[in-house]
Every structure is written in structure tokens, then in C-alpha cells.
């Protein structure tokens, strides 16, 4: 049974993330509200991964706030505590680096992340890979989508050993998204 205090703190993280991402959109053709993504990542962690720790779910809701908005680590710590701040920072790319380098570092760093960060990465990649299967971003040729799936598989290879259910969910999701993308590309 989730305590009222915990529900309030979970809802606080949703509201904080919604406010921070309020002007942003996802890359799908409908340009869905960005907040759909962190909410779905938290759902995957809880529902597919069986994760129940409040702070872990709060970090999932907040995982893109430092990377993609003006949110600071200090701000997260004062609102949600040092553990949530540390977990969000662990999954945040260094935006001062070129994109290709950031992508390479995600693969290289994955095995040395904490167990909680590896679970969060798994849920994040499940969500993005599922999104690509549902709706290809405008101006993304098939090759770029396939490259993304391959890169996600390499990051996830370094996240294995922490949550068998999330790993199985990723494997199934990447298989299904690859099938959908290739089938659509083969359509006349
Ligand atoms: P990007 O890094 O540009 O986009 C993928 C990221 O966008 C995801 O990790 C996710 O991050 C976020 N995202 C938002 N909406 C969606 C959605 N609907 N589906 C999936 N992800 C979404 O993609 P690439 O890895 O392809 O590109 C990396 C760099 O290389 C870019 O600079 C790009 O311009 C360049 N490039 C790459 C090509 C390729 O073939 N790979 C071709 C041409 C250029 P989050 O979880 O943080 O929201
Ligand atoms: Zn994300």
C-alpha cells in the first residue's frame, strides 16, 4: 500500500517535470508533449520492471530535466533530496561534448553505473525504441532509425544483470520495433 506522503511526493515530481518540459515536444510526427516520455519511463520501471522505490520513480520522472531544461542539480536536491539528484545526474549526458562523443560515452559508461541508473537507462531505452516503432520522427530515414536501435542495444548490453524483466522487455521491444520499421519500409 502506497502511503499518502509518498503519493504526494510522486505527484510533486510529475508536476515539477511537467512544468520544466512544458514548451518541449517529442520527435514523433504528432510532436507529442515531451512530458509523455518521462511519465512512460516511470511507468515502465514500475510496471514492467517491478520497481517500487519512491525515489527511483521520482528520478525516472525527472531524468531528462537537467539534460533538456534549465534545471540544476541543486534545484533537484532541494526539492527531492540528494539521492534523486545523484541518480538523475548519473543518467545525464555532458552537453558540452559533441553528440557523437556523448553517444559513445553512454555505451562506455553503462557498465560502471549504479544498479538504479542501469534500470533507469533500460526503461529510457525501452521507451525510445517503442516510440520509434510507433511513429518515425519526421525526416528520419530508415537507416537512422535502424542505427538508433543498434546504438540502444549497445548501451543496454552494458546495463544487463540488474533487472531480468526490464531486459526481456527491451529485447522484445527492440525486436518488435525493428520488425515494424522494416515492414513499413518494404510497403509499396
Ligand atoms: P538523436 O539523438 O537526434 O535523437 C534521439 C533521442 O531523441 C532519443 O535518445 C530521445 O532522447 C529523443 N527522442 C525524442 N523523441 C523521440 C522519439 N519519438 N523516438 C525516439 N527518441 C526520441 O538521434 P540519433 O541518435 O539518430 O542522432 C545522433 C546525432 O547524429 C544527431 O546529432 C543527428 O543529427 C546526427 N545524425 C545521425 C544520423 C543517424 O543515422 N544516426 C543521421 C544523420 C544525423 P531522450 O530520452 O533524452 O528524450
Ligand atoms: Zn529519456
Short mmCIF file of C-alpha atoms and ligand atoms in Angstrom, two decimals:
data_model
loop_
_atom_site.label_atom_id
_atom_site.label_comp_id
_atom_site.label_asym_id
_atom_site.label_seq_id
_atom_site.Cartn_x
_atom_site.Cartn_y
_atom_site.Cartn_z
CA UNK A 1 0.00 0.00 0.00
CA UNK A 2 1.49 3.35 -1.07
CA UNK A 3 1.41 5.93 1.73
CA UNK A 4 -0.26 9.32 1.14
CA UNK A 5 3.03 11.08 1.78
CA UNK A 6 4.71 9.01 -0.92
CA UNK A 7 1.91 9.67 -3.41
CA UNK A 8 2.21 13.39 -2.74
CA UNK A 9 5.96 13.27 -3.38
CA UNK A 10 5.46 11.25 -6.58
CA UNK A 11 2.85 13.74 -7.83
CA UNK A 12 5.25 16.56 -6.90
CA UNK A 13 7.87 15.08 -9.24
CA UNK A 14 5.32 14.76 -12.08
CA UNK A 15 4.26 18.40 -11.67
CA UNK A 16 7.86 19.62 -11.47
CA UNK A 17 8.82 17.71 -14.66
CA UNK A 18 5.65 18.85 -16.48
CA UNK A 19 6.45 22.48 -15.68
CA UNK A 20 10.09 22.15 -16.75
CA UNK A 21 9.29 20.38 -20.05
CA UNK A 22 6.15 22.47 -20.72
CA UNK A 23 7.35 24.03 -24.00
CA UNK A 24 9.02 20.88 -25.37
CA UNK A 25 7.78 18.26 -27.79
CA UNK A 26 8.88 14.75 -28.76
CA UNK A 27 10.20 14.00 -32.25
CA UNK A 28 7.26 11.82 -33.40
CA UNK A 29 5.10 13.11 -36.28
CA UNK A 30 2.42 14.36 -33.88
CA UNK A 31 5.05 16.24 -31.82
CA UNK A 32 3.59 14.76 -28.63
CA UNK A 33 4.12 16.66 -25.35
CA UNK A 34 7.61 15.87 -24.01
CA UNK A 35 6.26 15.01 -20.55
CA UNK A 36 4.63 11.86 -22.01
CA UNK A 37 8.14 10.37 -22.19
CA UNK A 38 9.30 10.68 -18.53
CA UNK A 39 5.86 9.55 -17.36
CA UNK A 40 6.09 6.48 -19.60
CA UNK A 41 9.66 5.76 -18.42
CA UNK A 42 8.46 5.79 -14.78
CA UNK A 43 5.53 3.55 -15.71
CA UNK A 44 7.83 1.05 -17.46
CA UNK A 45 10.13 0.98 -14.44
CA UNK A 46 7.21 0.26 -12.09
CA UNK A 47 5.01 -1.88 -14.31
CA UNK A 48 7.49 -3.87 -16.42
CA UNK A 49 10.42 -3.71 -14.00
CA UNK A 50 8.61 -4.13 -10.68
CA UNK A 51 10.46 -1.14 -9.21
CA UNK A 52 8.61 0.35 -6.23
CA UNK A 53 11.17 2.64 -4.56
CA UNK A 54 9.70 6.14 -4.50
CA UNK A 55 12.96 7.98 -5.14
CA UNK A 56 13.78 5.73 -8.07
CA UNK A 57 10.39 6.52 -9.67
CA UNK A 58 10.85 10.24 -8.94
CA UNK A 59 14.25 10.12 -10.68
CA UNK A 60 12.60 8.46 -13.71
CA UNK A 61 10.07 11.30 -13.90
CA UNK A 62 12.89 13.84 -13.62
CA UNK A 63 15.54 12.02 -15.69
CA UNK A 64 15.67 14.49 -18.61
CA UNK A 65 15.23 17.73 -16.63
CA UNK A 66 18.94 18.58 -16.23
CA UNK A 67 19.84 17.43 -19.75
CA UNK A 68 16.99 19.11 -21.61
CA UNK A 69 15.85 22.07 -19.44
CA UNK A 70 17.47 24.74 -17.27
CA UNK A 71 17.04 22.60 -14.12
CA UNK A 72 20.14 22.36 -11.91
CA UNK A 73 21.33 19.56 -9.65
CA UNK A 74 20.99 21.88 -6.63
CA UNK A 75 17.36 22.53 -7.52
CA UNK A 76 16.62 18.80 -7.70
CA UNK A 77 18.40 18.20 -4.39
CA UNK A 78 16.47 20.91 -2.56
CA UNK A 79 13.13 19.62 -3.88
CA UNK A 80 13.70 15.86 -3.95
CA UNK A 81 16.83 15.13 -1.92
CA UNK A 82 20.43 14.08 -2.66
CA UNK A 83 19.62 10.51 -3.79
CA UNK A 84 17.27 11.67 -6.56
CA UNK A 85 19.76 14.34 -7.61
CA UNK A 86 22.60 11.82 -7.79
CA UNK A 87 20.55 9.34 -9.85
CA UNK A 88 19.38 11.98 -12.34
CA UNK A 89 22.96 13.26 -12.67
CA UNK A 90 24.19 9.73 -13.29
CA UNK A 91 21.95 9.39 -16.36
CA UNK A 92 22.60 12.93 -17.65
CA UNK A 93 24.90 13.40 -20.67
CA UNK A 94 27.55 16.13 -20.67
CA UNK A 95 26.03 18.52 -23.17
CA UNK A 96 29.31 20.37 -23.69
CA UNK A 97 30.55 17.34 -25.68
CA UNK A 98 29.75 16.72 -29.35
CA UNK A 99 26.73 14.45 -29.93
CA UNK A 100 28.74 11.52 -31.35
CA UNK A 101 31.06 11.59 -28.31
CA UNK A 102 28.11 11.65 -25.92
CA UNK A 103 26.64 8.62 -27.65
CA UNK A 104 29.96 6.77 -27.47
CA UNK A 105 30.31 7.60 -23.76
CA UNK A 106 26.83 6.25 -23.00
CA UNK A 107 27.99 2.85 -24.29
CA UNK A 108 31.34 3.08 -22.46
CA UNK A 109 29.92 4.26 -19.11
CA UNK A 110 26.86 1.98 -18.85
CA UNK A 111 28.64 -0.96 -17.12
CA UNK A 112 30.04 1.30 -14.38
CA UNK A 113 26.69 2.92 -13.49
CA UNK A 114 24.84 2.06 -10.28
CA UNK A 115 22.16 -0.64 -10.45
CA UNK A 116 19.41 2.00 -10.13
CA UNK A 117 20.89 4.03 -13.00
CA UNK A 118 21.15 0.93 -15.20
CA UNK A 119 17.48 0.12 -14.56
CA UNK A 120 16.55 3.70 -15.42
CA UNK A 121 18.61 3.56 -18.62
CA UNK A 122 16.86 0.31 -19.57
CA UNK A 123 13.42 1.91 -19.10
CA UNK A 124 14.51 5.01 -21.05
CA UNK A 125 15.76 2.95 -23.99
CA UNK A 126 12.63 0.74 -23.95
CA UNK A 127 10.51 3.88 -24.23
CA UNK A 128 12.54 5.46 -27.06
CA UNK A 129 12.77 2.22 -29.04
CA UNK A 130 9.00 1.66 -28.66
CA UNK A 131 8.37 5.26 -29.78
CA UNK A 132 10.38 4.66 -32.97
CA UNK A 133 8.31 1.56 -33.74
CA UNK A 134 5.07 3.50 -33.26
CA UNK A 135 5.98 6.65 -35.17
CA UNK A 136 9.13 7.55 -37.07
CA UNK A 137 10.30 11.12 -36.44
CA UNK A 138 9.88 13.48 -39.36
CA UNK A 139 12.94 13.48 -41.67
CA UNK A 140 14.42 10.29 -40.16
CA UNK A 141 15.26 7.81 -42.95
CA UNK A 142 15.04 4.09 -42.16
CA UNK A 143 18.83 3.89 -41.80
CA UNK A 144 18.83 6.41 -38.95
CA UNK A 145 16.09 4.52 -37.11
CA UNK A 146 17.98 1.23 -37.51
CA UNK A 147 21.21 2.92 -36.34
CA UNK A 148 19.34 4.16 -33.26
CA UNK A 149 18.12 0.64 -32.41
CA UNK A 150 21.66 -0.72 -32.78
CA UNK A 151 23.08 2.01 -30.56
CA UNK A 152 20.38 1.40 -27.92
CA UNK A 153 21.27 -2.32 -27.96
CA UNK A 154 24.92 -1.44 -27.27
CA UNK A 155 24.01 0.81 -24.32
CA UNK A 156 21.67 -1.85 -22.94
CA UNK A 157 24.41 -4.51 -23.27
CA UNK A 158 26.23 -2.60 -20.52
CA UNK A 159 23.09 -2.35 -18.36
CA UNK A 160 22.38 -6.09 -18.10
CA UNK A 161 22.42 -8.06 -14.86
CA UNK A 162 20.24 -5.73 -12.80
CA UNK A 163 16.64 -6.44 -13.80
CA UNK A 164 15.78 -9.50 -15.91
CA UNK A 165 12.21 -8.31 -16.55
CA UNK A 166 13.34 -4.97 -17.99
CA UNK A 167 15.99 -6.70 -20.06
CA UNK A 168 13.40 -9.11 -21.53
CA UNK A 169 11.06 -6.17 -22.15
CA UNK A 170 13.84 -4.31 -24.01
CA UNK A 171 14.67 -7.38 -26.14
CA UNK A 172 11.01 -7.84 -27.10
CA UNK A 173 10.51 -4.11 -27.77
CA UNK A 174 13.58 -3.78 -29.98
CA UNK A 175 12.58 -6.92 -31.93
CA UNK A 176 9.05 -5.60 -32.48
CA UNK A 177 10.16 -2.06 -33.42
CA UNK A 178 12.73 -3.42 -35.90
CA UNK A 179 10.01 -5.63 -37.45
CA UNK A 180 7.57 -2.70 -37.72
CA UNK A 181 10.18 -0.37 -39.22
CA UNK A 182 11.37 -2.90 -41.81
CA UNK A 183 7.80 -3.92 -42.73
CA UNK A 184 6.78 -0.29 -43.21
CA UNK A 185 9.89 0.38 -45.33
CA UNK A 186 9.02 -2.62 -47.55
CA UNK A 187 5.50 -1.32 -48.21
CA UNK A 188 4.97 -0.07 -51.76
P1 LIG B 1 19.04 11.93 -31.67
O1 LIG B 1 19.99 11.84 -30.54
O2 LIG B 1 18.98 13.17 -32.50
O3 LIG B 1 17.55 11.60 -31.16
C1 LIG B 1 17.29 10.50 -30.35
C2 LIG B 1 16.91 10.99 -28.99
O4 LIG B 1 15.79 11.87 -29.09
C3 LIG B 1 16.44 9.85 -28.11
O5 LIG B 1 17.54 9.28 -27.43
C4 LIG B 1 15.44 10.54 -27.18
O6 LIG B 1 16.19 11.08 -26.10
C5 LIG B 1 14.89 11.68 -28.02
N1 LIG B 1 13.56 11.47 -28.64
C6 LIG B 1 12.59 12.42 -28.73
N2 LIG B 1 11.53 11.98 -29.38
C7 LIG B 1 11.78 10.69 -29.73
C8 LIG B 1 11.02 9.70 -30.40
N3 LIG B 1 9.78 9.94 -30.87
N4 LIG B 1 11.58 8.49 -30.59
C9 LIG B 1 12.82 8.22 -30.12
N5 LIG B 1 13.60 9.13 -29.46
C10 LIG B 1 13.07 10.37 -29.26
O7 LIG B 1 19.19 10.73 -32.68
P2 LIG B 1 20.37 9.95 -33.32
O8 LIG B 1 20.93 9.07 -32.31
O9 LIG B 1 19.85 9.36 -34.57
O10 LIG B 1 21.38 11.10 -33.78
C11 LIG B 1 22.57 11.45 -33.13
C12 LIG B 1 23.28 12.61 -33.87
O11 LIG B 1 23.73 12.22 -35.17
C13 LIG B 1 22.39 13.80 -34.13
O12 LIG B 1 23.15 14.98 -33.99
C14 LIG B 1 21.94 13.65 -35.53
O13 LIG B 1 21.63 14.89 -36.13
C15 LIG B 1 23.12 13.01 -36.18
N6 LIG B 1 22.70 12.18 -37.28
C16 LIG B 1 22.54 10.83 -37.11
C17 LIG B 1 22.14 10.03 -38.15
C18 LIG B 1 21.99 8.55 -37.96
O14 LIG B 1 21.78 7.84 -38.94
N7 LIG B 1 22.05 8.04 -36.73
C19 LIG B 1 21.87 10.59 -39.47
C20 LIG B 1 22.02 12.00 -39.51
C21 LIG B 1 22.43 12.74 -38.46
P3 LIG B 1 15.59 11.37 -24.62
O15 LIG B 1 15.31 10.08 -23.94
O16 LIG B 1 16.71 12.15 -23.97
O17 LIG B 1 14.36 12.19 -24.90
ZN1 LIG B 2 14.71 10.00 -21.75
#
